[in-house]
PDB file of C-alpha atoms in Angstrom:
ATOM      1  CA  MET A 614      13.090  59.924  -4.000  1.00 47.00           C
ATOM      2  CA  VAL A 615      15.563  57.155  -3.560  1.00 52.00           C
ATOM      3  CA  SER A 616      16.389  55.619  -7.140  1.00 67.00           C
ATOM      4  CA  SER A 617      16.849  51.963  -7.975  1.00 78.00           C
ATOM      5  CA  PRO A 618      20.572  52.722  -8.947  1.00 85.00           C
ATOM      6  CA  HIS A 619      21.169  54.686  -5.470  1.00 86.00           C
ATOM      7  CA  GLU A 620      19.822  51.349  -3.698  1.00 86.00           C
ATOM      8  CA  ALA A 621      22.032  48.966  -5.748  1.00 86.00           C
ATOM      9  CA  MET A 622      25.053  51.068  -5.405  1.00 88.00           C
ATOM     10  CA  HIS A 623      25.162  50.340  -1.561  1.00 88.00           C
ATOM     11  CA  ARG A 624      23.153  47.531  -1.113  1.00 86.00           C
ATOM     12  CA  ILE A 625      25.608  45.284  -2.907  1.00 88.00           C
ATOM     13  CA  PHE A 626      28.262  45.712   0.120  1.00 87.00           C
ATOM     14  CA  GLN A 627      25.130  44.464   2.495  1.00 86.00           C
ATOM     15  CA  GLU A 628      24.825  41.506   0.370  1.00 86.00           C
ATOM     16  CA  TYR A 629      28.721  41.019  -0.181  1.00 87.00           C
ATOM     17  CA  PRO A 630      30.546  42.642   2.627  1.00 84.00           C
ATOM     18  CA  GLY A 631      34.028  41.553   1.307  1.00 85.00           C
ATOM     19  CA  LEU A 632      33.497  43.222  -1.446  1.00 88.00           C
ATOM     20  CA  PHE A 633      35.084  46.358   0.181  1.00 86.00           C
ATOM     21  CA  SER A 634      38.411  44.726   0.258  1.00 85.00           C
ATOM     22  CA  ARG A 635      38.573  44.213  -3.435  1.00 86.00           C
ATOM     23  CA  VAL A 636      37.316  47.672  -4.159  1.00 88.00           C
ATOM     24  CA  SER A 637      39.653  49.219  -1.920  1.00 86.00           C
ATOM     25  CA  GLU A 638      42.629  47.378  -3.693  1.00 88.00           C
ATOM     26  CA  VAL A 639      41.017  48.702  -7.105  1.00 89.00           C
ATOM     27  CA  LEU A 640      41.278  52.111  -5.457  1.00 87.00           C
ATOM     28  CA  GLY A 641      44.733  51.725  -4.237  1.00 88.00           C
ATOM     29  CA  VAL A 642      44.236  51.439  -0.562  1.00 85.00           C
ATOM     30  CA  ASP A 643      45.603  48.649   1.314  1.00 84.00           C
ATOM     31  CA  ILE A 644      42.702  47.367   3.455  1.00 82.00           C
ATOM     32  CA  PRO A 645      42.910  43.722   4.918  1.00 83.00           C
ATOM     33  CA  PRO A 646      40.264  41.225   3.708  1.00 85.00           C
ATOM     34  CA  PRO A 647      37.786  40.774   6.461  1.00 86.00           C
ATOM     35  CA  THR A 648      37.067  37.973   8.515  1.00 87.00           C
ATOM     36  CA  SER A 649      33.429  38.878   9.281  1.00 87.00           C
ATOM     37  CA  ALA A 650      31.126  41.724   8.723  1.00 86.00           C
ATOM     38  CA  THR A 651      28.004  42.991  10.699  1.00 87.00           C
ATOM     39  CA  ALA A 652      25.377  45.345   9.459  1.00 86.00           C
ATOM     40  CA  LEU A 653      24.908  48.203  12.036  1.00 87.00           C
ATOM     41  CA  PRO A 654      21.793  50.447  12.447  1.00 85.00           C
ATOM     42  CA  THR A 655      21.757  53.338   9.613  1.00 84.00           C
ATOM     43  CA  ASP A 656      20.039  55.877  11.517  1.00 80.00           C
ATOM     44  CA  LEU A 657      22.559  58.505  12.875  1.00 74.00           C
ATOM     45  CA  THR A 658      19.784  60.509  14.287  1.00 68.00           C
ATOM     46  CA  GLU A 659      20.365  62.118  17.772  1.00 61.00           C
ATOM     47  CA  ALA A 660      17.584  62.872  20.471  1.00 52.00           C
ATOM     48  CA  ARG A 661      17.295  66.492  18.734  1.00 53.00           C
ATOM     49  CA  PRO A 662      14.769  66.242  15.823  1.00 47.00           C
ATOM     50  CA  VAL A 663      17.256  66.150  12.914  1.00 49.00           C
ATOM     51  CA  GLU A 664      17.265  62.909  10.995  1.00 54.00           C
ATOM     52  CA  ARG A 665      20.480  61.451   9.464  1.00 66.00           C
ATOM     53  CA  ARG A 666      20.937  58.305   7.747  1.00 79.00           C
ATOM     54  CA  VAL A 667      23.996  56.913   6.029  1.00 85.00           C
ATOM     55  CA  ASP A 668      22.793  54.408   3.274  1.00 89.00           C
ATOM     56  CA  THR A 669      24.675  51.364   4.036  1.00 92.00           C
ATOM     57  CA  LEU A 670      26.747  50.919   7.642  1.00 92.00           C
ATOM     58  CA  LEU A 671      29.083  47.975   8.171  1.00 93.00           C
ATOM     59  CA  ARG A 672      31.319  46.753  11.192  1.00 94.00           C
ATOM     60  CA  ILE A 673      34.190  44.972   9.221  1.00 93.00           C
ATOM     61  CA  GLU A 674      36.504  42.646  11.323  1.00 92.00           C
ATOM     62  CA  THR A 675      39.978  41.846  10.230  1.00 91.00           C
ATOM     63  CA  GLU A 676      42.408  39.357  11.111  1.00 88.00           C
ATOM     64  CA  HIS A 677      45.346  41.425  12.072  1.00 86.00           C
ATOM     65  CA  ASP A 678      44.432  45.289  11.984  1.00 89.00           C
ATOM     66  CA  GLY A 679      41.293  44.931  14.197  1.00 91.00           C
ATOM     67  CA  PRO A 680      37.760  46.164  13.408  1.00 93.00           C
ATOM     68  CA  PHE A 681      36.621  49.410  11.378  1.00 95.00           C
ATOM     69  CA  VAL A 682      33.265  50.743  10.569  1.00 94.00           C
ATOM     70  CA  LEU A 683      32.653  51.505   6.833  1.00 94.00           C
ATOM     71  CA  ALA A 684      30.020  53.858   5.955  1.00 94.00           C
ATOM     72  CA  ILE A 685      28.763  53.430   2.059  1.00 94.00           C
ATOM     73  CA  GLU A 686      27.119  56.405   0.435  1.00 93.00           C
ATOM     74  CA  ALA A 687      25.582  56.040  -3.094  1.00 92.00           C
ATOM     75  CA  GLN A 688      25.872  59.359  -4.781  1.00 92.00           C
ATOM     76  CA  GLY A 689      23.873  60.079  -7.950  1.00 89.00           C
ATOM     77  CA  LYS A 690      24.400  63.642  -8.315  1.00 89.00           C
ATOM     78  CA  LYS A 691      26.423  66.631  -7.070  1.00 89.00           C
ATOM     79  CA  ASP A 692      24.930  67.631  -3.755  1.00 88.00           C
ATOM     80  CA  PRO A 693      26.711  69.956  -1.315  1.00 84.00           C
ATOM     81  CA  ARG A 694      24.092  69.141   1.349  1.00 82.00           C
ATOM     82  CA  GLU A 695      25.770  65.598   1.452  1.00 82.00           C
ATOM     83  CA  THR A 696      29.170  66.752   1.481  1.00 84.00           C
ATOM     84  CA  ALA A 697      28.256  68.911   4.555  1.00 85.00           C
ATOM     85  CA  SER A 698      26.884  65.787   6.115  1.00 88.00           C
ATOM     86  CA  TRP A 699      29.841  63.502   5.647  1.00 92.00           C
ATOM     87  CA  PRO A 700      32.164  64.872   8.218  1.00 92.00           C
ATOM     88  CA  TYR A 701      29.309  64.672  10.767  1.00 89.00           C
ATOM     89  CA  TYR A 702      28.830  61.040   9.981  1.00 91.00           C
ATOM     90  CA  VAL A 703      32.402  60.286  10.317  1.00 93.00           C
ATOM     91  CA  SER A 704      32.854  62.180  13.734  1.00 92.00           C
ATOM     92  CA  TYR A 705      29.490  60.576  15.111  1.00 91.00           C
ATOM     93  CA  LEU A 706      30.422  57.179  13.921  1.00 93.00           C
ATOM     94  CA  HIS A 707      34.040  57.429  15.557  1.00 94.00           C
ATOM     95  CA  ASN A 708      32.354  58.750  18.564  1.00 93.00           C
ATOM     96  CA  ARG A 709      29.502  55.935  18.973  1.00 92.00           C
ATOM     97  CA  TYR A 710      31.707  52.860  18.141  1.00 94.00           C
ATOM     98  CA  GLY A 711      35.330  53.922  19.271  1.00 95.00           C
ATOM     99  CA  LEU A 712      36.457  52.516  15.967  1.00 95.00           C
ATOM    100  CA  PRO A 713      38.488  53.860  12.967  1.00 94.00           C
ATOM    101  CA  VAL A 714      35.844  54.839  10.506  1.00 95.00           C
ATOM    102  CA  LEU A 715      36.112  54.706   6.387  1.00 94.00           C
ATOM    103  CA  LEU A 716      33.726  56.594   3.984  1.00 95.00           C
ATOM    104  CA  LEU A 717      33.249  55.004   0.485  1.00 95.00           C
ATOM    105  CA  VAL A 718      31.171  57.118  -1.901  1.00 95.00           C
ATOM    106  CA  VAL A 719      29.856  55.109  -4.991  1.00 95.00           C
ATOM    107  CA  CYS A 720      28.849  56.944  -8.250  1.00 95.00           C
ATOM    108  CA  GLN A 721      27.916  56.271 -11.607  1.00 94.00           C
ATOM    109  CA  ASP A 722      29.203  59.198 -13.523  1.00 92.00           C
ATOM    110  CA  ARG A 723      32.730  60.582 -13.625  1.00 93.00           C
ATOM    111  CA  ALA A 724      31.854  64.268 -12.880  1.00 94.00           C
ATOM    112  CA  THR A 725      30.227  63.548  -9.594  1.00 94.00           C
ATOM    113  CA  ALA A 726      32.937  60.971  -8.745  1.00 94.00           C
ATOM    114  CA  GLU A 727      35.714  63.608  -9.009  1.00 94.00           C
ATOM    115  CA  TRP A 728      33.494  65.932  -7.033  1.00 94.00           C
ATOM    116  CA  ALA A 729      32.786  63.623  -4.395  1.00 94.00           C
ATOM    117  CA  ALA A 730      36.392  62.748  -4.160  1.00 93.00           C
ATOM    118  CA  ARG A 731      37.551  66.396  -3.147  1.00 93.00           C
ATOM    119  CA  PRO A 732      38.850  66.501   0.331  1.00 91.00           C
ATOM    120  CA  ILE A 733      36.543  68.268   2.892  1.00 91.00           C
ATOM    121  CA  ALA A 734      38.272  70.715   5.201  1.00 89.00           C
ATOM    122  CA  ILE A 735      36.824  72.301   8.547  1.00 88.00           C
ATOM    123  CA  GLY A 736      38.817  74.726   9.972  1.00 85.00           C
ATOM    124  CA  VAL A 737      40.481  78.160   9.013  1.00 75.00           C
ATOM    125  CA  ARG A 738      43.076  79.060   6.518  1.00 76.00           C
ATOM    126  CA  GLN A 739      45.702  78.706   8.913  1.00 73.00           C
ATOM    127  CA  TRP A 740      44.664  75.498  10.459  1.00 80.00           C
ATOM    128  CA  GLN A 741      42.509  72.393   9.306  1.00 83.00           C
ATOM    129  CA  THR A 742      40.555  71.247  12.414  1.00 86.00           C
ATOM    130  CA  LEU A 743      39.189  68.268  10.456  1.00 87.00           C
ATOM    131  CA  ALA A 744      40.058  66.974   7.000  1.00 90.00           C
ATOM    132  CA  LEU A 745      37.894  64.232   5.377  1.00 93.00           C
ATOM    133  CA  ASN A 746      39.196  62.510   2.627  1.00 94.00           C
ATOM    134  CA  PRO A 747      36.218  59.755   0.903  1.00 94.00           C
ATOM    135  CA  LEU A 748      37.186  56.818  -0.937  1.00 95.00           C
ATOM    136  CA  VAL A 749      35.417  56.932  -4.294  1.00 95.00           C
ATOM    137  CA  ALA A 750      34.413  54.256  -6.491  1.00 95.00           C
ATOM    138  CA  GLY A 751      33.103  55.148  -9.928  1.00 95.00           C
ATOM    139  CA  PRO A 752      33.507  54.659 -13.888  1.00 95.00           C
ATOM    140  CA  HIS A 753      36.731  56.273 -13.411  1.00 94.00           C
ATOM    141  CA  ASN A 754      38.475  53.760 -11.442  1.00 94.00           C
ATOM    142  CA  MET A 755      36.369  50.743 -11.446  1.00 95.00           C
ATOM    143  CA  PRO A 756      37.638  48.052 -13.744  1.00 94.00           C
ATOM    144  CA  VAL A 757      35.844  47.280 -17.027  1.00 95.00           C
ATOM    145  CA  ILE A 758      35.485  43.710 -16.734  1.00 95.00           C
ATOM    146  CA  THR A 759      34.676  41.950 -20.188  1.00 95.00           C
ATOM    147  CA  ASP A 760      36.615  38.686 -19.514  1.00 95.00           C
ATOM    148  CA  VAL A 761      34.333  35.818 -18.429  1.00 94.00           C
ATOM    149  CA  ALA A 762      36.871  34.384 -16.400  1.00 94.00           C
ATOM    150  CA  GLU A 763      37.844  37.496 -14.530  1.00 95.00           C
ATOM    151  CA  ALA A 764      34.389  38.093 -14.081  1.00 94.00           C
ATOM    152  CA  ARG A 765      33.622  34.786 -12.662  1.00 92.00           C
ATOM    153  CA  LYS A 766      36.558  34.920 -10.207  1.00 92.00           C
ATOM    154  CA  ASP A 767      34.870  37.929  -8.348  1.00 94.00           C
ATOM    155  CA  LEU A 768      31.062  38.144  -9.314  1.00 93.00           C
ATOM    156  CA  ALA A 769      30.435  40.622  -6.618  1.00 93.00           C
ATOM    157  CA  LEU A 770      33.070  43.059  -7.858  1.00 94.00           C
ATOM    158  CA  ALA A 771      32.159  42.504 -11.594  1.00 95.00           C
ATOM    159  CA  THR A 772      28.430  43.359 -10.629  1.00 95.00           C
ATOM    160  CA  LEU A 773      29.522  46.578  -8.964  1.00 95.00           C
ATOM    161  CA  ALA A 774      31.702  47.348 -11.891  1.00 95.00           C
ATOM    162  CA  ALA A 775      28.675  46.976 -14.267  1.00 95.00           C
ATOM    163  CA  ILE A 776      26.492  48.988 -12.058  1.00 95.00           C
ATOM    164  CA  THR A 777      29.129  51.811 -12.161  1.00 95.00           C
ATOM    165  CA  HIS A 778      29.885  51.745 -15.915  1.00 95.00           C
ATOM    166  CA  ALA A 779      25.955  51.716 -16.668  1.00 94.00           C
ATOM    167  CA  ASP A 780      26.704  54.952 -19.042  1.00 93.00           C
ATOM    168  CA  ASN A 781      29.778  53.121 -20.599  1.00 93.00           C
ATOM    169  CA  PRO A 782      29.371  53.094 -24.395  1.00 92.00           C
ATOM    170  CA  ASP A 783      30.697  49.453 -24.045  1.00 92.00           C
ATOM    171  CA  VAL A 784      27.975  48.451 -21.432  1.00 93.00           C
ATOM    172  CA  GLY A 785      26.502  45.773 -23.663  1.00 92.00           C
ATOM    173  CA  ALA A 786      29.803  43.832 -23.606  1.00 94.00           C
ATOM    174  CA  ILE A 787      30.377  44.239 -19.906  1.00 95.00           C
ATOM    175  CA  LEU A 788      26.547  42.742 -19.136  1.00 94.00           C
ATOM    176  CA  LYS A 789      27.120  40.229 -21.836  1.00 93.00           C
ATOM    177  CA  THR A 790      30.459  38.993 -19.808  1.00 94.00           C
ATOM    178  CA  LEU A 791      28.749  39.126 -16.590  1.00 94.00           C
ATOM    179  CA  SER A 792      25.594  37.081 -17.829  1.00 91.00           C
ATOM    180  CA  ALA A 793      27.948  34.584 -19.309  1.00 91.00           C
ATOM    181  CA  ALA A 794      29.894  34.244 -16.165  1.00 92.00           C
ATOM    182  CA  LEU A 795      26.528  33.328 -14.350  1.00 90.00           C
ATOM    183  CA  ARG A 796      25.639  30.478 -16.585  1.00 84.00           C
ATOM    184  CA  ASP A 797      27.431  27.985 -14.552  1.00 79.00           C
ATOM    185  CA  THR A 798      26.542  29.716 -11.183  1.00 83.00           C
ATOM    186  CA  PRO A 799      24.218  28.170  -8.561  1.00 83.00           C
ATOM    187  CA  GLU A 800      20.943  29.805  -8.682  1.00 78.00           C
ATOM    188  CA  ALA A 801      21.250  31.003  -5.001  1.00 79.00           C
ATOM    189  CA  ILE A 802      24.209  32.998  -5.785  1.00 84.00           C
ATOM    190  CA  ALA A 803      23.262  34.490  -9.388  1.00 84.00           C
ATOM    191  CA  ASP A 804      20.010  35.348  -8.298  1.00 83.00           C
ATOM    192  CA  PRO A 805      20.814  38.476  -5.978  1.00 87.00           C
ATOM    193  CA  ILE A 806      23.185  39.303  -8.579  1.00 90.00           C
ATOM    194  CA  VAL A 807      20.792  39.497 -11.337  1.00 89.00           C
ATOM    195  CA  GLU A 808      18.560  41.623  -9.169  1.00 87.00           C
ATOM    196  CA  LEU A 809      21.228  44.050  -7.990  1.00 90.00           C
ATOM    197  CA  THR A 810      22.133  44.669 -11.758  1.00 92.00           C
ATOM    198  CA  ALA A 811      18.649  45.443 -13.047  1.00 89.00           C
ATOM    199  CA  GLN A 812      18.206  47.717 -10.049  1.00 88.00           C
ATOM    200  CA  GLY A 813      21.476  49.191 -10.514  1.00 92.00           C
ATOM    201  CA  LEU A 814      20.778  50.050 -14.125  1.00 91.00           C
ATOM    202  CA  GLY A 815      17.690  51.833 -13.418  1.00 88.00           C
ATOM    203  CA  ASN A 816      15.716  53.117 -16.438  1.00 86.00           C
ATOM    204  CA  ARG A 817      18.822  53.571 -18.696  1.00 87.00           C
ATOM    205  CA  PRO A 818      18.729  51.723 -22.128  1.00 87.00           C
ATOM    206  CA  ALA A 819      21.222  49.316 -20.606  1.00 89.00           C
ATOM    207  CA  ALA A 820      18.604  48.070 -18.195  1.00 88.00           C
ATOM    208  CA  GLN A 821      16.578  46.630 -21.066  1.00 85.00           C
ATOM    209  CA  HIS A 822      19.553  45.064 -22.445  1.00 87.00           C
ATOM    210  CA  TRP A 823      20.234  43.313 -19.274  1.00 88.00           C
ATOM    211  CA  ARG A 824      16.924  42.032 -19.232  1.00 83.00           C
ATOM    212  CA  ASN A 825      17.074  40.372 -22.766  1.00 82.00           C
ATOM    213  CA  LEU A 826      20.349  38.858 -21.693  1.00 84.00           C
ATOM    214  CA  VAL A 827      18.684  37.246 -18.709  1.00 81.00           C
ATOM    215  CA  ALA A 828      15.627  36.166 -20.753  1.00 74.00           C
ATOM    216  CA  VAL A 829      18.047  34.464 -23.273  1.00 71.00           C
ATOM    217  CA  ASP A 830      21.383  33.817 -21.363  1.00 64.00           C
ATOM    218  CA  LEU A 831      19.963  32.643 -17.899  1.00 62.00           C
ATOM    219  CA  SER A 832      16.455  31.305 -19.199  1.00 56.00           C
ATOM    220  CA  PHE A 833      17.171  28.125 -17.007  1.00 51.00           C
ATOM    221  CA  TYR A 834      16.885  30.128 -13.796  1.00 51.00           C
ATOM    222  CA  LYS A 835      13.557  30.198 -11.933  1.00 51.00           C
ATOM    223  CA  SER A 836      13.869  32.888  -9.396  1.00 51.00           C
ATOM    224  CA  PHE A 837      11.315  35.451  -9.050  1.00 51.00           C
ATOM    225  CA  MET A 838      13.289  38.219 -10.495  1.00 53.00           C
ATOM    226  CA  SER A 839      14.390  36.073 -13.542  1.00 55.00           C
ATOM    227  CA  GLU A 840      10.941  34.856 -14.003  1.00 57.00           C
ATOM    228  CA  GLU A 841       9.696  38.462 -14.137  1.00 61.00           C
ATOM    229  CA  ILE A 842      12.356  39.751 -16.354  1.00 58.00           C
ATOM    230  CA  ARG A 843      11.475  36.776 -18.762  1.00 56.00           C
ATOM    231  CA  ASP A 844       7.849  37.747 -18.652  1.00 59.00           C
ATOM    232  CA  GLU A 845       8.759  41.218 -19.610  1.00 61.00           C
ATOM    233  CA  GLY A 846      10.672  39.913 -22.295  1.00 57.00           C
ATOM    234  CA  ARG A 847       7.784  37.767 -23.706  1.00 59.00           C
ATOM    235  CA  ALA A 848       5.341  40.771 -23.417  1.00 62.00           C
ATOM    236  CA  GLN A 849       7.829  43.018 -25.496  1.00 64.00           C
ATOM    237  CA  GLY A 850       8.241  40.010 -28.222  1.00 62.00           C
ATOM    238  CA  ARG A 851       4.282  39.710 -28.385  1.00 68.00           C
ATOM    239  CA  ALA A 852       4.017  43.569 -28.899  1.00 72.00           C
ATOM    240  CA  GLN A 853       6.570  43.714 -31.523  1.00 75.00           C
ATOM    241  CA  GLY A 854       4.901  40.755 -33.367  1.00 77.00           C
ATOM    242  CA  ARG A 855       1.507  42.285 -33.223  1.00 83.00           C
ATOM    243  CA  ALA A 856       2.999  45.660 -34.468  1.00 85.00           C
ATOM    244  CA  GLU A 857       4.770  43.760 -37.430  1.00 85.00           C
ATOM    245  CA  ASP A 858       1.356  42.227 -38.200  1.00 85.00           C
ATOM    246  CA  ILE A 859      -0.594  45.454 -38.120  1.00 88.00           C
ATOM    247  CA  LEU A 860       1.810  46.996 -40.675  1.00 88.00           C
ATOM    248  CA  LEU A 861       2.002  43.805 -42.760  1.00 86.00           C
ATOM    249  CA  VAL A 862      -2.016  44.115 -43.147  1.00 85.00           C
ATOM    250  CA  LEU A 863      -2.037  47.536 -43.871  1.00 88.00           C
ATOM    251  CA  GLY A 864       0.729  47.116 -46.544  1.00 86.00           C
ATOM    252  CA  GLU A 865      -1.100  43.925 -48.136  1.00 81.00           C
ATOM    253  CA  ARG A 866      -4.091  46.072 -48.556  1.00 85.00           C
ATOM    254  CA  GLY A 867      -2.299  48.717 -50.243  1.00 88.00           C
ATOM    255  CA  ILE A 868      -2.910  51.435 -47.434  1.00 89.00           C
ATOM    256  CA  THR A 869      -0.020  53.916 -47.132  1.00 88.00           C
ATOM    257  CA  VAL A 870       1.432  54.236 -43.433  1.00 88.00           C
ATOM    258  CA  PRO A 871       2.859  57.933 -42.761  1.00 87.00           C
ATOM    259  CA  ASP A 872       6.163  57.813 -40.668  1.00 86.00           C
ATOM    260  CA  ARG A 873       4.370  59.180 -37.852  1.00 86.00           C
ATOM    261  CA  ILE A 874       1.818  56.487 -37.595  1.00 88.00           C
ATOM    262  CA  HIS A 875       4.500  53.823 -38.299  1.00 88.00           C
ATOM    263  CA  ARG A 876       6.362  54.997 -35.225  1.00 86.00           C
ATOM    264  CA  GLN A 877       3.129  55.206 -33.083  1.00 87.00           C
ATOM    265  CA  ILE A 878       2.682  51.698 -34.093  1.00 88.00           C
ATOM    266  CA  THR A 879       6.216  50.257 -33.346  1.00 84.00           C
ATOM    267  CA  ASP A 880       6.630  52.104 -30.290  1.00 82.00           C
ATOM    268  CA  CYS A 881       3.405  50.746 -28.699  1.00 83.00           C
ATOM    269  CA  GLY A 882       4.317  48.347 -26.003  1.00 77.00           C
ATOM    270  CA  ASP A 883       0.839  47.360 -25.048  1.00 79.00           C
ATOM    271  CA  PRO A 884      -0.265  43.899 -26.554  1.00 78.00           C
ATOM    272  CA  GLU A 885      -3.936  44.447 -25.904  1.00 81.00           C
ATOM    273  CA  THR A 886      -3.672  48.078 -27.658  1.00 86.00           C
ATOM    274  CA  LEU A 887      -2.102  46.445 -30.628  1.00 85.00           C
ATOM    275  CA  ARG A 888      -4.631  43.636 -30.969  1.00 83.00           C
ATOM    276  CA  ARG A 889      -7.489  46.299 -31.367  1.00 85.00           C
ATOM    277  CA  TRP A 890      -5.555  48.097 -33.768  1.00 87.00           C
ATOM    278  CA  LEU A 891      -4.777  44.814 -35.679  1.00 85.00           C
ATOM    279  CA  MET A 892      -8.502  44.150 -35.762  1.00 84.00           C
ATOM    280  CA  ARG A 893      -9.241  47.431 -37.279  1.00 85.00           C
ATOM    281  CA  ALA A 894      -6.595  47.254 -39.702  1.00 86.00           C
ATOM    282  CA  VAL A 895      -8.414  44.608 -41.381  1.00 83.00           C
ATOM    283  CA  THR A 896     -11.450  46.791 -42.431  1.00 83.00           C
ATOM    284  CA  ALA A 897      -9.815  50.542 -42.044  1.00 83.00           C
ATOM    285  CA  THR A 898      -9.607  52.469 -45.247  1.00 86.00           C
ATOM    286  CA  SER A 899      -6.781  54.683 -44.111  1.00 88.00           C
ATOM    287  CA  ALA A 900      -3.879  54.095 -41.685  1.00 88.00           C
ATOM    288  CA  GLU A 901      -5.349  56.788 -39.282  1.00 88.00           C
ATOM    289  CA  GLU A 902      -8.483  54.752 -38.779  1.00 86.00           C
ATOM    290  CA  ILE A 903      -6.963  52.034 -36.809  1.00 87.00           C
ATOM    291  CA  PHE A 904      -6.846  54.743 -33.901  1.00 85.00           C
ATOM    292  CA  THR A 905     -10.609  55.192 -33.893  1.00 75.00           C
ATOM    293  CA  GLU A 906     -11.919  55.674 -30.590  1.00 64.00           C
ATOM    294  CA  GLU A 907      -8.298  55.576 -28.635  1.00 53.00           C
TER     295      GLU A 907
END
């Protein structure tokens, strides 16, 4: 199943095709900035029933160096089947479009990035018929952006950097910087960044941190994504308040709450369930009784 981070790591280039020139600069490759970019069909299936799809495919136009095709793959883990497909993608695209082809692989962990960066050689020991050298962007080489001015200068790069550093111990500071950089940004620009960042963080703990930042720092945005994030934040706030009320009622009534039950109450995120427990806490003779009929 395709994950949310997988989608965000390549879809950001669909939203911001010019991002690749900045990423290539970070990776130490001199690629001229694009004058235009066109999304190409990602289906690389031939007439025979073998389905092959690249994640994102762009035709990049440059002012002096001519056009090239950029294939972008989001890689969440090591998968030998993918590296076996990449030479096919590149040779097929070169044959189909008659243009130079670059392959960019985006990763969120260092081990996968180092694995993806290995050259792929096809041939025999004495002679390499085909050699593939993917460009790889990941936590090992993407910048850690914690300066608001730097993030504001290139929001697309700051977003990709935040996504690739989703497991960084300092991701809280990275996300705080990005949210601060968006405060004075028009909603039409900020909204896709809010969405891509949430998608790219997946179900990691950092995702909830991002939602909390959006709920507070970007409370003035009225987009669907921002409203959804704020609604979740308000629901979690109500749940936390009701859990505290349950413990307060039990405590005032002199009822001991074992650690196991304390965790069950505080870990519950459903306000309706907590409401029922609160009603029972008023008359229960033990902490266990609040779970009656559950």
